mmCIF file of C-alpha atoms in Angstrom:
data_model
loop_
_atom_site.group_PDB
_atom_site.id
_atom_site.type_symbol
_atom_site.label_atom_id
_atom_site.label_comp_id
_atom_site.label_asym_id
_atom_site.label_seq_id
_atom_site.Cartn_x
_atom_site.Cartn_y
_atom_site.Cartn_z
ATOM 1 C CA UNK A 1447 -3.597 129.321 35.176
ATOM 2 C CA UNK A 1448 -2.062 130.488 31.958
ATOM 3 C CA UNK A 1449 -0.476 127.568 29.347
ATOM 4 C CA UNK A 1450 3.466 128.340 29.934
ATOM 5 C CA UNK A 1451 4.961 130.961 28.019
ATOM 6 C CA UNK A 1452 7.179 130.074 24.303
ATOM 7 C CA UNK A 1453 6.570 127.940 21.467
ATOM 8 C CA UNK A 1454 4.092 126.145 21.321
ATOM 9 C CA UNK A 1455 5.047 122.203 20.434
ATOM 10 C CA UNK A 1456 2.167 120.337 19.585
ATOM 11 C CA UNK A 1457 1.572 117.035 21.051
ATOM 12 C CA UNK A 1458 -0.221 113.711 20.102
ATOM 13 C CA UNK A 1459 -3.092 113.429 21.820
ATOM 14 C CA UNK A 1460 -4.125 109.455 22.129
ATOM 15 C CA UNK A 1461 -7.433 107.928 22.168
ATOM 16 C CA UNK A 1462 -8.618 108.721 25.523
ATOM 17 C CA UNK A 1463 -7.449 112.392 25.985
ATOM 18 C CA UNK A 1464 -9.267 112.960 22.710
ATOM 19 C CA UNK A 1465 -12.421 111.452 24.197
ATOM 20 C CA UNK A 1466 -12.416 113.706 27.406
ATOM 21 C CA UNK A 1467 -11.400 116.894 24.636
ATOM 22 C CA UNK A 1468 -14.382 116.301 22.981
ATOM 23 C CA UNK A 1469 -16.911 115.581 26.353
ATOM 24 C CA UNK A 1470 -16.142 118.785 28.117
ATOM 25 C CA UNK A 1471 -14.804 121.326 25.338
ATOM 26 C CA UNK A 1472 -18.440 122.666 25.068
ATOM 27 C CA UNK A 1473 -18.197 123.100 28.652
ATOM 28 C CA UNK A 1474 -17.408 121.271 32.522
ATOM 29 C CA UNK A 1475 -21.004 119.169 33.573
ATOM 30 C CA UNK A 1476 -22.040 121.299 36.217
ATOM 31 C CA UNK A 1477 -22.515 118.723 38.601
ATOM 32 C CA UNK A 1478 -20.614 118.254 42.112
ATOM 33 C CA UNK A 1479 -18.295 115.378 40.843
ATOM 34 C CA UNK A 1480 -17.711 116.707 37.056
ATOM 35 C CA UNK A 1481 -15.133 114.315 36.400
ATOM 36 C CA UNK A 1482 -16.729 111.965 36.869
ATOM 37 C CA UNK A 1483 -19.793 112.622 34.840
ATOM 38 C CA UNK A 1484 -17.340 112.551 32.050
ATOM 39 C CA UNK A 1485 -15.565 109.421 33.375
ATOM 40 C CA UNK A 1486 -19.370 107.532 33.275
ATOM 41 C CA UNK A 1487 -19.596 109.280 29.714
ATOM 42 C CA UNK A 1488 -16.676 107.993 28.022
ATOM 43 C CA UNK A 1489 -16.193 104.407 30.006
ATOM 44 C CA UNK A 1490 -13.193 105.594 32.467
ATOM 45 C CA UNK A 1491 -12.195 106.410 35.369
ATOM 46 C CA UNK A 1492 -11.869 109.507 37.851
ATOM 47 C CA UNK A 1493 -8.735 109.165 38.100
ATOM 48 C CA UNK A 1494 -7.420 108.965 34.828
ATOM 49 C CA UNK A 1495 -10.305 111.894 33.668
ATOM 50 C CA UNK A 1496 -8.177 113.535 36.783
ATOM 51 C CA UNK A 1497 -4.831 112.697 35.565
ATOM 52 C CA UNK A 1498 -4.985 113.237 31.996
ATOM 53 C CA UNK A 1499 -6.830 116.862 32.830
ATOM 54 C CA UNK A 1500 -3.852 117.356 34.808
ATOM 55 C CA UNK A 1501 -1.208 116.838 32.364
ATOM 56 C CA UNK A 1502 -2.882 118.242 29.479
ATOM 57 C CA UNK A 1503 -3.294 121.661 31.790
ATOM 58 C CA UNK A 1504 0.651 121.274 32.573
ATOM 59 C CA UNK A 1505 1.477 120.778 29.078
ATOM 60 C CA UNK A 1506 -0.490 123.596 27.783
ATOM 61 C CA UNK A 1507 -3.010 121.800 25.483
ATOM 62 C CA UNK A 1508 -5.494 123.190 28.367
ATOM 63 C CA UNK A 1509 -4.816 126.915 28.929
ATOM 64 C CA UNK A 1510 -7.139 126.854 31.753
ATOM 65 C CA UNK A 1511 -10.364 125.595 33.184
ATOM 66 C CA UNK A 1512 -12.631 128.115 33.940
ATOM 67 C CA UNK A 1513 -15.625 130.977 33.209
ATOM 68 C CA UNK A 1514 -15.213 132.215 29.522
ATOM 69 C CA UNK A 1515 -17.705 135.911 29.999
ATOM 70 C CA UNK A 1516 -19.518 136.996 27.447
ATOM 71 C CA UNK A 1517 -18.133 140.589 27.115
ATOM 72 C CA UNK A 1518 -20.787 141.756 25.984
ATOM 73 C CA UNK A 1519 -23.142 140.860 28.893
ATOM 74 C CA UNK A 1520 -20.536 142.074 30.818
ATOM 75 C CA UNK A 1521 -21.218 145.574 28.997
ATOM 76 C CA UNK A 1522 -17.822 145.426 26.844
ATOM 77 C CA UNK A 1523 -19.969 146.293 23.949
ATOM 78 C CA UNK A 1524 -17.067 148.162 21.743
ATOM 79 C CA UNK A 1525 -14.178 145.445 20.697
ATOM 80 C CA UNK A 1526 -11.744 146.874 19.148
ATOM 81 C CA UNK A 1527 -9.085 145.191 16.858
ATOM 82 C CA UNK A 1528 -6.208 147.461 17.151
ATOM 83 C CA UNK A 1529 -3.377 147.556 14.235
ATOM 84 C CA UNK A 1530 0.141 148.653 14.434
ATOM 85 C CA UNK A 1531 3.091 149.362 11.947
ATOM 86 C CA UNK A 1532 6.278 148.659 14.355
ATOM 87 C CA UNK A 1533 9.496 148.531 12.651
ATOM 88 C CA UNK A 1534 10.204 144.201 12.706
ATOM 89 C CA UNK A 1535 13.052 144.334 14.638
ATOM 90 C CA UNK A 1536 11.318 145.956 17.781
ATOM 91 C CA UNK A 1537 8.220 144.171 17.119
ATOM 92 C CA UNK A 1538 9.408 141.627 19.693
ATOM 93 C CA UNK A 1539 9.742 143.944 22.762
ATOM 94 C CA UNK A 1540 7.221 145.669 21.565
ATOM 95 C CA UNK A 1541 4.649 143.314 21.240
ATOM 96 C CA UNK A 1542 5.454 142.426 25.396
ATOM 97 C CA UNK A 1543 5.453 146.110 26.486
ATOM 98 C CA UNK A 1544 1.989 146.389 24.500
ATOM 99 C CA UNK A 1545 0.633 142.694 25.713
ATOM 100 C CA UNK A 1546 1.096 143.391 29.292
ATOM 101 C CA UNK A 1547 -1.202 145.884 29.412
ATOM 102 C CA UNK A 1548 -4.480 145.068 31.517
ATOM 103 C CA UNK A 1549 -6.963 146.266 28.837
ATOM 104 C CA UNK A 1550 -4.733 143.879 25.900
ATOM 105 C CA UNK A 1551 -6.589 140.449 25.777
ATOM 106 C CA UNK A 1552 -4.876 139.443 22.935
ATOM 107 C CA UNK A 1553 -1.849 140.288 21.167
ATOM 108 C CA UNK A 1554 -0.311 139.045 18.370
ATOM 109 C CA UNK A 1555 2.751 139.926 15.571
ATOM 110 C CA UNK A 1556 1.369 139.012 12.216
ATOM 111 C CA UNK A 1557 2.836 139.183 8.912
ATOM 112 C CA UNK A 1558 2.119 142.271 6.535
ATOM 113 C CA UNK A 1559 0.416 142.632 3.301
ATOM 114 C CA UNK A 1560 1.847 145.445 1.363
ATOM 115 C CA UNK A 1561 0.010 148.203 0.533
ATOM 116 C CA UNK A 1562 -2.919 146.483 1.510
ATOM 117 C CA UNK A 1563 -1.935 145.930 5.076
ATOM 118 C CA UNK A 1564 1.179 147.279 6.316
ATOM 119 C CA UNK A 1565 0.602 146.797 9.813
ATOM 120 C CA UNK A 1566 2.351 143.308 12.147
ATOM 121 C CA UNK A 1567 1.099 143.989 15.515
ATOM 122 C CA UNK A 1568 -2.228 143.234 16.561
ATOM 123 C CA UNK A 1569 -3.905 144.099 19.688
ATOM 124 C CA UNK A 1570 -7.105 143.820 20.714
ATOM 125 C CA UNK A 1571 -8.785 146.157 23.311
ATOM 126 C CA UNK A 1572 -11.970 145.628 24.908
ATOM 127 C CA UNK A 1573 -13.907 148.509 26.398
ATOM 128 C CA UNK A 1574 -17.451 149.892 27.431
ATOM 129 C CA UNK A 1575 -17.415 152.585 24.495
ATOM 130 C CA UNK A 1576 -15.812 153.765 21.822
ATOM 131 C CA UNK A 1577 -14.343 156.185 23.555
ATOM 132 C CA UNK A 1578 -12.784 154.062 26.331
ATOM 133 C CA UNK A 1579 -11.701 152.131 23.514
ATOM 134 C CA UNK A 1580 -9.831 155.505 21.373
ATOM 135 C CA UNK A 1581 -9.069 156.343 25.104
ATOM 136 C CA UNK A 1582 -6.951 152.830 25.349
ATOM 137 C CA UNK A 1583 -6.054 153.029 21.972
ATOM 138 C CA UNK A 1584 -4.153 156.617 22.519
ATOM 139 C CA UNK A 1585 -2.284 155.242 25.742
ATOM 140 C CA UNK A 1586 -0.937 152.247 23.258
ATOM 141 C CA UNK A 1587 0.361 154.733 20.768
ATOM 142 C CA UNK A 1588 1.902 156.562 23.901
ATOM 143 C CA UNK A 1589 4.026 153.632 24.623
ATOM 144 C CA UNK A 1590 4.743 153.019 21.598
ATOM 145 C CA UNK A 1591 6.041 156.814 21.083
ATOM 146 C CA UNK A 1592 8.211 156.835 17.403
ATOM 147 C CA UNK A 1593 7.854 153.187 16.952
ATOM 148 C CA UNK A 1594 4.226 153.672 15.942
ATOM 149 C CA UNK A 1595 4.948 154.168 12.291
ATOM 150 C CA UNK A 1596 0.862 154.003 11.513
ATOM 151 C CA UNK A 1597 -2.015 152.577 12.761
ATOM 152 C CA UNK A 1598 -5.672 151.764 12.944
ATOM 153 C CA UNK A 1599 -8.544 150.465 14.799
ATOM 154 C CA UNK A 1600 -10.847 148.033 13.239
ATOM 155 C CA UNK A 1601 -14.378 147.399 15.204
ATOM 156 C CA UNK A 1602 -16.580 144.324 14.757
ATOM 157 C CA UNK A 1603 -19.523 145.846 13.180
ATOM 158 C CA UNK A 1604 -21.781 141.896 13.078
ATOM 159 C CA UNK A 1605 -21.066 138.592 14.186
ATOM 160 C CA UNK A 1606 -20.961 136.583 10.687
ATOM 161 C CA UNK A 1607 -20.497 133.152 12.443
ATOM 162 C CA UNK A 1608 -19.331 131.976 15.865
ATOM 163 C CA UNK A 1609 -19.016 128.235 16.301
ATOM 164 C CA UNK A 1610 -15.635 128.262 17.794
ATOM 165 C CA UNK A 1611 -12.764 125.522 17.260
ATOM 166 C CA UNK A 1612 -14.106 122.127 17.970
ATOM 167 C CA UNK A 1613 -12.462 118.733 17.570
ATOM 168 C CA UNK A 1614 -14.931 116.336 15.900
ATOM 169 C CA UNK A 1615 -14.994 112.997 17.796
ATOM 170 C CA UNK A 1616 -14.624 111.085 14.310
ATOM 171 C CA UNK A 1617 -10.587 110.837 13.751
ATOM 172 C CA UNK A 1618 -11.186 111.015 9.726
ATOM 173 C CA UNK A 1619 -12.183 114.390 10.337
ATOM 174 C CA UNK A 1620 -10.330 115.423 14.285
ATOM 175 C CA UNK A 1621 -10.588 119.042 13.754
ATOM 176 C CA UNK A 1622 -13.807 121.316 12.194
ATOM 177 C CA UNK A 1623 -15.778 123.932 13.207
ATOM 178 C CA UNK B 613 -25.841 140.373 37.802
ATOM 179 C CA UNK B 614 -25.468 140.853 41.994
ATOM 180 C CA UNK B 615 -22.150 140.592 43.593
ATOM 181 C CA UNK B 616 -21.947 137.513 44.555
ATOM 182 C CA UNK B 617 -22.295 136.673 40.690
ATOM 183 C CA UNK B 618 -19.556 139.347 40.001
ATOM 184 C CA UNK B 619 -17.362 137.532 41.889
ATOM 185 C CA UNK B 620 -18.131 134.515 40.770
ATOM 186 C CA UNK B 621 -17.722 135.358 37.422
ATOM 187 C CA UNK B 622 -13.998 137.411 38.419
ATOM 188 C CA UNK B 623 -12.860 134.510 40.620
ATOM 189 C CA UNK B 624 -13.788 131.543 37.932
ATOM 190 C CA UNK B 625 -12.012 132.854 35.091
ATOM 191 C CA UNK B 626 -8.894 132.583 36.256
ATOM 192 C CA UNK B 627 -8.745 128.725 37.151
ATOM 193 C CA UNK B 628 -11.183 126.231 39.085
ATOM 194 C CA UNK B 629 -8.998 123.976 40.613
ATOM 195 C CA UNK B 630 -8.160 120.341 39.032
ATOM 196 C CA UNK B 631 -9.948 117.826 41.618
ATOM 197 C CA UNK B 632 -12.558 115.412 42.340
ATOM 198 C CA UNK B 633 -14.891 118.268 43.452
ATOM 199 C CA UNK B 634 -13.576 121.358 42.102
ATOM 200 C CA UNK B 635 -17.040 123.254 42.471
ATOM 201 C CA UNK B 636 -16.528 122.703 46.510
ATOM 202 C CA UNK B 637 -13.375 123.844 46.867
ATOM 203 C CA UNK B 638 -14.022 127.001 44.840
ATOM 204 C CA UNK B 639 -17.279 127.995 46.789
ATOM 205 C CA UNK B 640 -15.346 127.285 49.494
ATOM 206 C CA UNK B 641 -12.614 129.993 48.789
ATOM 207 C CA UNK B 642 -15.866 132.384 47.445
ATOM 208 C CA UNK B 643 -17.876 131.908 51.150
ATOM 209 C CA UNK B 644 -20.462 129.912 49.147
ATOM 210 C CA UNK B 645 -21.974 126.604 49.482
ATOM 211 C CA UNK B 646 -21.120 124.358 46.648
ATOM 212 C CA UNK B 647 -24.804 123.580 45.676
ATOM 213 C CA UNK B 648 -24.724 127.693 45.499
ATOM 214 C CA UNK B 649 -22.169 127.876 43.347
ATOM 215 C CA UNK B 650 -23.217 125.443 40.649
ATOM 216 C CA UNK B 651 -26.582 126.875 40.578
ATOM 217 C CA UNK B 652 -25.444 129.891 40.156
ATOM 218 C CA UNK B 653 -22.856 128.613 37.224
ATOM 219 C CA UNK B 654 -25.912 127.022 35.683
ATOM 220 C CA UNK B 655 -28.066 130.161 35.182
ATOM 221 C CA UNK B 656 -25.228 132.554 34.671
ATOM 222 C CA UNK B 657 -24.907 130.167 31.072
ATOM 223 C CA UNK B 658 -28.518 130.102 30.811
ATOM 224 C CA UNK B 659 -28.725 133.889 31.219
ATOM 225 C CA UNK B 660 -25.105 133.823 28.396
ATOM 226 C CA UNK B 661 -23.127 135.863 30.955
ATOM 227 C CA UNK B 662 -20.892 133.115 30.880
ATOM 228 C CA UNK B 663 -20.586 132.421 26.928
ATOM 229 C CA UNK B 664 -18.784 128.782 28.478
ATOM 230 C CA UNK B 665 -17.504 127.295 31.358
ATOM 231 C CA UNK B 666 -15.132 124.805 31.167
ATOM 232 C CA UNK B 667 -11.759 123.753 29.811
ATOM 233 C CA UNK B 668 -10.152 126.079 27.336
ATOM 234 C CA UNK B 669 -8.038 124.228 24.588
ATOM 235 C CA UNK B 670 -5.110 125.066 22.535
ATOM 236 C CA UNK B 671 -5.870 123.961 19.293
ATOM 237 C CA UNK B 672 -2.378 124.448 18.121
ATOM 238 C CA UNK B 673 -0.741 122.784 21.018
ATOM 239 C CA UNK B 674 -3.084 119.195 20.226
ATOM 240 C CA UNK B 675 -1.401 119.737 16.673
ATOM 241 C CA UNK B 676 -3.897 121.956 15.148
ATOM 242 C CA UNK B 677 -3.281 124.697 13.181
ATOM 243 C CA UNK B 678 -4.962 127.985 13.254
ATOM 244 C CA UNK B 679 -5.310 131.285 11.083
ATOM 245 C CA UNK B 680 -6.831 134.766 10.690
ATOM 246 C CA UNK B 681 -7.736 135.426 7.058
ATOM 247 C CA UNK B 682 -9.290 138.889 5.809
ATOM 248 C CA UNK B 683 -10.839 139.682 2.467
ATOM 249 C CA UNK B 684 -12.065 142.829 1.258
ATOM 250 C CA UNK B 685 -15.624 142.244 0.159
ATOM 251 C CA UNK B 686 -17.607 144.196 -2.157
ATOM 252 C CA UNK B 687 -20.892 145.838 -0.453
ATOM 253 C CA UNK B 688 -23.218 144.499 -2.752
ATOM 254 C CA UNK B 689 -21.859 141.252 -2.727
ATOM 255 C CA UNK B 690 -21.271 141.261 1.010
ATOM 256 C CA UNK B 691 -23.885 138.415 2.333
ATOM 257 C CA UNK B 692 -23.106 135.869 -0.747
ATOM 258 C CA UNK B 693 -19.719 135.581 0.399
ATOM 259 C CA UNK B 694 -20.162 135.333 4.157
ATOM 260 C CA UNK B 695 -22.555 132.302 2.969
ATOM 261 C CA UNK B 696 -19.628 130.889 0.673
ATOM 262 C CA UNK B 697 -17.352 131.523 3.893
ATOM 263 C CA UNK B 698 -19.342 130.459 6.576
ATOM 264 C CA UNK B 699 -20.314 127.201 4.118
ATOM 265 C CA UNK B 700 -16.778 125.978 5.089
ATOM 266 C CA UNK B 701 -16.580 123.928 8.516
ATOM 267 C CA UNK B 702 -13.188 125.079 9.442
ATOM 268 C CA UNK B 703 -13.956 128.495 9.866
ATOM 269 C CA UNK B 704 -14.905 129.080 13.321
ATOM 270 C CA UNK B 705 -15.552 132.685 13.546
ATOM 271 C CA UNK B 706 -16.262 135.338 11.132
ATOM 272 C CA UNK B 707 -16.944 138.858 11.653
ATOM 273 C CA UNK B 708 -18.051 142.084 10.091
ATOM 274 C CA UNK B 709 -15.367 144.892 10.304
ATOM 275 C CA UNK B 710 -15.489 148.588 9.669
ATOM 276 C CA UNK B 711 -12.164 148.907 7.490
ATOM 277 C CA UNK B 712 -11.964 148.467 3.398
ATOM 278 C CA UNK B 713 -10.731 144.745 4.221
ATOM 279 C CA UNK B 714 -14.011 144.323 5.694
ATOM 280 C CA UNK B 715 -14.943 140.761 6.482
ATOM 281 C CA UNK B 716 -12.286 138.809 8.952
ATOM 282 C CA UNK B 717 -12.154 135.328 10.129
ATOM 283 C CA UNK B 718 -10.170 131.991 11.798
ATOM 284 C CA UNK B 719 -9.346 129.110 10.042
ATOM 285 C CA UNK B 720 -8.349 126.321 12.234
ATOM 286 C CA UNK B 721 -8.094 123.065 10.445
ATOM 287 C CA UNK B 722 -6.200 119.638 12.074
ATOM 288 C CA UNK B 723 -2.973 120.181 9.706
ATOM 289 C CA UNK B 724 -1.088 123.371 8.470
ATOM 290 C CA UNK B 725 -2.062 121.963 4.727
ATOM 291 C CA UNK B 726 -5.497 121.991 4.738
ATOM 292 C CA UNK B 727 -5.695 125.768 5.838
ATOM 293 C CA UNK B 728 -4.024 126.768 2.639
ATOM 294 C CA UNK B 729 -6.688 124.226 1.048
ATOM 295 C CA UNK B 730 -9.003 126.228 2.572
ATOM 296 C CA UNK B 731 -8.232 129.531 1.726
ATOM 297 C CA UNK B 732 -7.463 128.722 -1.852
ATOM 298 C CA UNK B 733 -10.916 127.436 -1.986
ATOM 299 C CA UNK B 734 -12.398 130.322 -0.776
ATOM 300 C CA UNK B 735 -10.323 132.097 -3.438
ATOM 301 C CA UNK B 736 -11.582 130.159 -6.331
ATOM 302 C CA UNK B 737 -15.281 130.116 -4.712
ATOM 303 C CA UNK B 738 -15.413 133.524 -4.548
ATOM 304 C CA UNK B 739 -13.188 134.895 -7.330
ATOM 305 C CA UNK B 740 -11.709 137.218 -4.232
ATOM 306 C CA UNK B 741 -8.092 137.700 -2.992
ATOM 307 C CA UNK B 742 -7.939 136.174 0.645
ATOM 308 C CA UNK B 743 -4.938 137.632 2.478
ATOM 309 C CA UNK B 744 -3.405 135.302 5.155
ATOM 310 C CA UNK B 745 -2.121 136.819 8.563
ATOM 311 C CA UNK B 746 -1.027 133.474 10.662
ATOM 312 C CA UNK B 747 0.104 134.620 14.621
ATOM 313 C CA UNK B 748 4.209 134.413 14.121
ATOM 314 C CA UNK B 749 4.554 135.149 17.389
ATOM 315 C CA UNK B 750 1.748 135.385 20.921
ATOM 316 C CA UNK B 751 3.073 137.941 23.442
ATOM 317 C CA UNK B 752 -0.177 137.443 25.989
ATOM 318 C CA UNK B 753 -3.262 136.034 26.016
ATOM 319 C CA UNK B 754 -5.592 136.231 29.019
ATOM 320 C CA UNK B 755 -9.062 136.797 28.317
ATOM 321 C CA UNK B 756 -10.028 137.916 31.939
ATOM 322 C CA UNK B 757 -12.759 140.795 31.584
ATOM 323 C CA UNK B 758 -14.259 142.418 35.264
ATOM 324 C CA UNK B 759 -17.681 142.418 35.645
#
């Protein structure tokens, strides 16, 4: 249950949805009647936990409700953060052909930094190895035949911090880390 | 992991269904009871299998903005400025990355102006160039890995 696909528009979130954002985005209560739980936390209702679940899900603010995996409990151990030089004008049809590919969790044209950083597509490719990974890596570059002008593969070498996005429940301060 | 967790863990991340008892009607569709299924849930997070389980929000979509920032850090000064980075609370992650532009993190901050505050600030603090490398455009993004 994917958010719909195009541009993102932002919406106001009022009082309420902000209060069940920030009583389940560290996680569902594992408990038979979740909504609930969260109703009793914040001073609601089921139904309107329900209903406001519901529309943020249809509107996109929710992506989906489900199991994030650790991937690398799962024995995805090599991440790796795959770069691309595409000539701008293809980077559109480009970025699709290389997004819809099972092993592509994320995908994403950026701007470039010239010379530092010529590259505008990003890609990122889990895998068991390194090798799985180059092996991956190699079949993007296939696809992208002459379009691939250069590119690179950057692994994550240490986790430096990982606290995720949170919204703070103060509204001085709605959004840090 | 048995296979009853694999499947849990392949069936849930997908969606669990918007209802009064959501847990039911998933270990319902998995051949599970729902007591089952939540105590499974439960130790697959204790166990960090599962890193979360839950809602996933859009931060940009509740008016958020969001970025990915690199800098290309000096070895021996490598650890000071991950502390300078990691002092900020709108970074969320940072990591470590084998390439001359070497340390890479997000920046998500509740308006599009304060992530340029940040940044800039990170600039000063540091004395380093901080290149900026916002998403201009998403072509997928479905974090669904088998177990």
């Amino acid at each position: 249950m994917n958010a719909p696909a195009g541009k993102p528009s932002a919406r106001t979130l009022d009082p309420l949805d902000r209060l069940v954002v920030v009583a389940t985005q560290a996680g569902l209560p594992l408990s038979p009647r979740p909504y609930l739980s969260v109703a009793e936390q914040i001073g609601s209702t089921e139904e309107e936990v329900l209903a406001r679940v519901r529309r943020m899900l249809a509107d996109g603010v929710i992506r989906r409700i489900g199991a994030v995996p650790n991937h690398y409990a799962l024995g995805y151990r090599a991440n790796g953060m795959s770069v691309w030089d595409v000539p701008d004008a293809r980077a559109g049809e480009l970025g699709r052909r290389v997004g819809a590919l099972a092993f592509v969790t994320h995908c994403y044209r950026r701007p470039r930094h010239p010379p530092l950083w010529p590259y505008n597509l990003f890609a990122m490719v889990h895998g068991k190895s390194r090798d799985e990974v180059e092996e991956k890596v190699r079949e993007i570059a296939a696809l992208l035949g002459p379009d691939d002008i250069g590119h690179d593969v950057l692994y994550s070498t240490r986790v430096l911090k990982k606290t995720g996005l949170r919204i703070a429940d103060k509204e001085e301060k709605p959004c840090s880390a | 992991m048995d296979a009853l967790d694999r499947r849990i863990v392949n069936g849930l991340q997908g969606g669990l269904p918007v209802a009064a008892r959501p847990y039911a009607e998933a270990a319902a569709k998995l051949g599970v009871s729902e007591a089952e299924l939540i105590e499974r849930l439960q130790r697959l997070l204790d166990e960090r299998t599962l890193s979360r389980f839950g809602p996933m929000y859009d931060a940009e979509r509740m008016g958020g903005a969001l970025t990915l920032a690199a800098m290309a850090v000096p070895d021996d000064r490598f650890e000071e400025v991950a502390g300078i980075v990691n002092g900020f609370a709108e970074v969320a992650h940072n990591y470590a990355r084998s390439h001359p532009l070497n340390m890479w993190f997000v920046v998500g901050a509740a308006e599009r102006g304060r992530i340029g505050e940040v940044l800039a600030e990170i600039e000063a603090a540091t004395g380093l160039p901080v290149l900026d490398l916002p998403k201009q455009e998403e072509f997928f993004l479905d974090l669904r890995l088998e177990a």
